[in-house]
Coordinates of C-alpha atoms in Angstrom, one line a residue:
M51 CA 19.3 12.2 -7.9
S52 CA 15.5 12.4 -8.0
N53 CA 12.4 11.1 -6.0
I54 CA 9.2 9.8 -7.7
L55 CA 5.6 9.2 -6.9
I56 CA 3.5 6.3 -8.1
V57 CA -0.2 7.4 -8.4
E58 CA -3.4 5.4 -9.3
S59 CA -4.9 7.6 -12.0
K60 CA -4.4 10.7 -14.0
N61 CA -6.5 12.9 -11.7
D62 CA -4.6 11.7 -8.8
K63 CA -1.4 12.9 -10.4
I64 CA -3.1 16.1 -11.2
F65 CA -4.2 16.8 -7.9
L66 CA -0.8 16.0 -6.3
E67 CA 1.2 17.9 -8.7
A68 CA -1.2 21.1 -7.7
L69 CA -0.4 20.4 -4.1
I70 CA 3.2 19.8 -4.4
N71 CA 3.3 23.2 -6.3
H72 CA 1.4 24.8 -3.4
L73 CA 3.8 23.5 -1.0
N74 CA 6.7 24.5 -3.1
Y75 CA 8.4 20.8 -3.1
D76 CA 10.5 19.5 -5.8
I77 CA 8.9 16.0 -6.1
K78 CA 8.2 14.1 -9.7
V79 CA 4.9 12.4 -10.1
G80 CA 5.2 9.5 -12.2
K81 CA 3.1 7.8 -14.7
P82 CA -0.2 6.8 -13.3
I83 CA -1.3 3.2 -12.5
Y84 CA -4.5 3.2 -14.8
I85 CA -7.5 1.3 -13.2
D86 CA -10.9 0.8 -14.7
D87 CA -13.4 1.9 -12.2
Y88 CA -16.0 -0.4 -13.3
E89 CA -13.9 -3.5 -13.6
E90 CA -14.2 -5.8 -10.4
L91 CA -10.5 -5.4 -9.1
K92 CA -11.6 -5.6 -5.2
G93 CA -9.2 -2.9 -4.7
L94 CA -5.8 -1.9 -6.2
N95 CA -4.7 -4.1 -9.2
E96 CA -1.6 -5.6 -7.9
T97 CA -0.2 -6.5 -11.4
Q98 CA 0.0 -3.0 -12.4
L99 CA 1.9 -2.0 -9.4
I100 CA 4.2 -4.7 -9.6
K101 CA 4.8 -3.9 -13.4
T102 CA 5.4 -0.3 -12.3
L103 CA 7.9 -1.1 -9.5
K104 CA 9.6 -3.4 -12.1
E105 CA 10.0 -0.7 -14.4
L106 CA 11.3 1.6 -12.0
K107 CA 13.7 -0.7 -10.7
A108 CA 15.5 -1.3 -14.2
D109 CA 15.9 2.5 -14.4
I110 CA 16.9 3.3 -10.7
L111 CA 20.7 3.7 -11.4
E112 CA 20.0 5.7 -15.0
R113 CA 17.5 8.0 -13.4
G114 CA 19.3 8.4 -10.3
I115 CA 16.2 7.6 -8.4
E116 CA 16.6 7.7 -4.4
K117 CA 13.0 7.4 -3.0
I118 CA 10.0 6.0 -4.5
G119 CA 6.2 6.9 -3.1
I120 CA 3.2 4.9 -3.7
V121 CA -0.2 6.7 -3.3
I122 CA -3.6 4.6 -3.8
D123 CA -7.1 5.2 -2.6
I124 CA -8.0 3.4 0.4
D125 CA -11.4 2.8 -0.6
D126 CA -13.1 0.7 1.9
Q127 CA -10.1 -1.8 2.4
G128 CA -8.7 -0.2 5.8
T129 CA -4.8 0.4 6.2
D130 CA -4.0 -3.0 7.0
K131 CA -5.4 -4.4 3.9
R132 CA -3.7 -1.9 1.7
L133 CA -0.5 -2.3 3.4
E134 CA -0.6 -5.9 2.8
I135 CA -1.1 -5.4 -0.7
V136 CA 1.6 -2.9 -1.2
N137 CA 4.0 -4.9 0.7
N138 CA 3.4 -8.1 -1.3
C139 CA 4.1 -5.9 -4.5
I140 CA 7.2 -4.7 -3.0
K141 CA 8.4 -8.1 -1.9
N142 CA 7.6 -9.4 -5.2
V143 CA 10.1 -6.9 -7.2
F144 CA 12.6 -6.4 -4.3
E145 CA 14.0 -9.3 -3.1
N146 CA 14.8 -9.2 1.0
S147 CA 13.0 -6.1 1.2
G148 CA 11.8 -4.8 4.3
T149 CA 8.0 -4.4 5.3
L150 CA 6.1 -1.3 5.6
N151 CA 4.3 -1.3 9.0
N152 CA 2.8 2.2 8.6
T153 CA 2.0 4.9 6.0
S154 CA 4.4 7.7 5.9
E155 CA 7.3 5.3 6.9
L156 CA 10.2 5.1 4.6
I157 CA 12.2 1.5 4.5
K158 CA 15.3 0.5 2.6
L159 CA 15.2 -1.5 -0.6
T160 CA 18.6 -3.1 -2.0
I161 CA 19.2 -2.7 -5.4
D162 CA 22.9 -4.3 -5.7
D163 CA 25.6 -4.6 -3.5
V164 CA 26.1 -0.9 -3.3
T165 CA 22.9 0.9 -4.1
E166 CA 20.0 1.3 -1.8
I167 CA 16.9 3.1 -2.1
E168 CA 13.9 4.0 0.2
I169 CA 10.1 3.4 -0.3
A170 CA 7.0 4.6 1.6
C171 CA 3.2 4.7 0.8
Y172 CA 0.2 6.6 1.5
F173 CA -3.5 5.7 1.1
T174 CA -5.9 8.7 0.0
N175 CA -8.7 8.9 2.5
V176 CA -11.1 10.8 4.8
D177 CA -11.6 9.1 8.4
N178 CA -9.9 5.8 7.0
K179 CA -12.2 5.6 4.0
G180 CA -12.6 7.1 0.4
E181 CA -10.7 8.3 -2.5
L182 CA -9.5 11.5 -4.3
E183 CA -13.2 12.6 -4.7
T184 CA -13.9 12.1 -1.0
V185 CA -10.9 14.5 -0.1
L186 CA -12.0 17.0 -2.8
K187 CA -15.8 17.2 -1.3
T188 CA -14.1 17.7 2.0
I189 CA -11.8 20.5 1.0
K190 CA -14.2 22.6 -1.2
T191 CA -14.1 26.3 -0.5
Q192 CA -17.4 27.5 -2.4
N193 CA -21.0 27.4 -1.5
S194 CA -22.2 24.1 -3.0
P195 CA -26.1 24.2 -2.8
H196 CA -26.7 22.2 -6.1
A197 CA -24.3 19.4 -4.8
E198 CA -25.7 19.5 -1.0
C199 CA -29.1 18.9 -2.5
L200 CA -27.8 15.4 -3.4
N201 CA -28.2 14.4 0.2
D202 CA -31.9 14.7 0.0
W203 CA -31.8 12.8 -3.4
R204 CA -30.1 10.1 -2.2
K205 CA -32.4 9.8 0.7
C206 CA -35.4 9.8 -1.9
L207 CA -33.5 6.9 -3.6
K208 CA -33.1 4.8 -0.3
N209 CA -37.0 5.4 0.4
K210 CA -37.7 4.1 -3.0
G211 CA -35.5 1.0 -2.5
Y212 CA -32.2 2.1 -4.4
E213 CA -29.0 2.3 -2.9
I214 CA -25.9 4.4 -4.1
T215 CA -22.5 3.6 -3.0
D216 CA -20.3 6.2 -0.8
K217 CA -17.7 6.0 -4.0
D218 CA -20.5 6.6 -6.6
F219 CA -21.9 9.1 -4.6
D220 CA -19.0 11.3 -3.9
K221 CA -18.0 11.2 -7.6
F222 CA -21.5 12.6 -8.6
W223 CA -21.4 15.0 -5.8
I224 CA -18.0 16.2 -7.3
S225 CA -19.4 16.4 -10.8
I226 CA -22.4 18.7 -9.7
Y227 CA -20.2 21.0 -7.6
L228 CA -17.8 21.4 -10.8
R229 CA -20.8 21.9 -13.2
Y230 CA -23.2 23.9 -11.3
D231 CA -21.9 25.3 -8.1
T232 CA -18.2 26.5 -9.6
C233 CA -18.7 26.9 -13.3
S234 CA -18.7 30.6 -14.2
K235 CA -21.5 31.9 -16.8
K236 CA -18.4 32.1 -19.2
D237 CA -17.2 28.6 -18.7
Q238 CA -20.8 27.1 -18.9
R239 CA -20.5 27.5 -22.6
K240 CA -17.6 24.9 -22.6
A241 CA -18.7 23.1 -19.4
G242 CA -17.6 19.9 -20.8
R243 CA -14.2 21.0 -21.3
K244 CA -13.8 23.3 -18.4
C245 CA -16.3 22.1 -15.7
T246 CA -15.9 18.3 -15.5
M247 CA -13.5 15.8 -14.0
N248 CA -12.5 14.9 -17.4
N249 CA -10.6 17.8 -17.9
F250 CA -9.2 18.2 -14.2
D251 CA -6.2 19.6 -15.4
Y252 CA -8.0 22.7 -16.5
I253 CA -9.8 23.2 -13.3
M254 CA -6.5 22.8 -11.2
E255 CA -4.7 25.2 -13.6
N256 CA -7.6 27.8 -13.9
K257 CA -9.3 27.7 -10.5
S258 CA -7.8 25.7 -8.0
N259 CA -9.2 28.0 -5.4
I260 CA -12.4 26.1 -5.1
W261 CA -10.3 23.8 -2.8
N262 CA -8.6 24.4 0.4
F263 CA -5.0 23.3 0.3
E264 CA -4.6 24.3 3.8
H265 CA -7.4 21.9 5.3
P266 CA -6.4 19.8 8.3
I267 CA -7.6 16.7 6.4
L268 CA -4.4 17.0 4.0
E269 CA -1.9 17.3 7.0
D270 CA -1.1 13.7 6.9
L271 CA -0.6 13.8 3.1
K272 CA 1.7 16.6 3.4
T273 CA 3.7 14.8 6.1
F274 CA 4.0 11.9 3.4
L275 CA 4.9 14.4 0.8
A276 CA 7.5 16.1 3.0
L277 CA 9.4 12.7 2.9
F278 CA 10.1 13.0 -0.7
K279 CA 10.9 16.8 -1.1
T280 CA 14.5 17.7 -2.3
E281 CA 16.5 20.5 -1.6
T282 CA 16.8 23.2 -4.7

């Protein structure tokens, strides 16, 4: 029997796998739900989540799936709006399903007359907003003078009549942290491959120490992941 997590992007998958490995849990992270950051989706793409849940439903018996976890960014939507979306997607796929009232709360889904599974969700956030980069910015471990100076750059932009969203700012902050604050002289010769979010898997495999996996901000996520660990 197995448990599986549905995630929103490749980098979410890479981060969760690193955290799961740190916790020594046996959890499989499934195929990501890819979302175009530049497409106007107004949050999670419900069509993609429904499609993924339908694919899993068809394979539940064959793959021996017992629990499904859904991990998506909270962005600026808030928990209630995200729960509404997830519940709508679940009810579209699983008839007579229960309702998720909170994150990290398992509910039962009926597959057939004799088969039930459980499902829960978690929304990636810091203080009820943000996404993966917001979390990474919070749990960074290294000195970050280059990235921190972006705060003055942001103020300068505002004074000149320009605004940058928190979402874009956090992404830029992490890109500078990786490229200039944590990239060794040796890696700088191949910075595109070793010091960017485009190759986040390399970073997590070779220098995960630039993140603090024991940071308190990860406690809620760890509580969620504990629902899916299997005994080995």
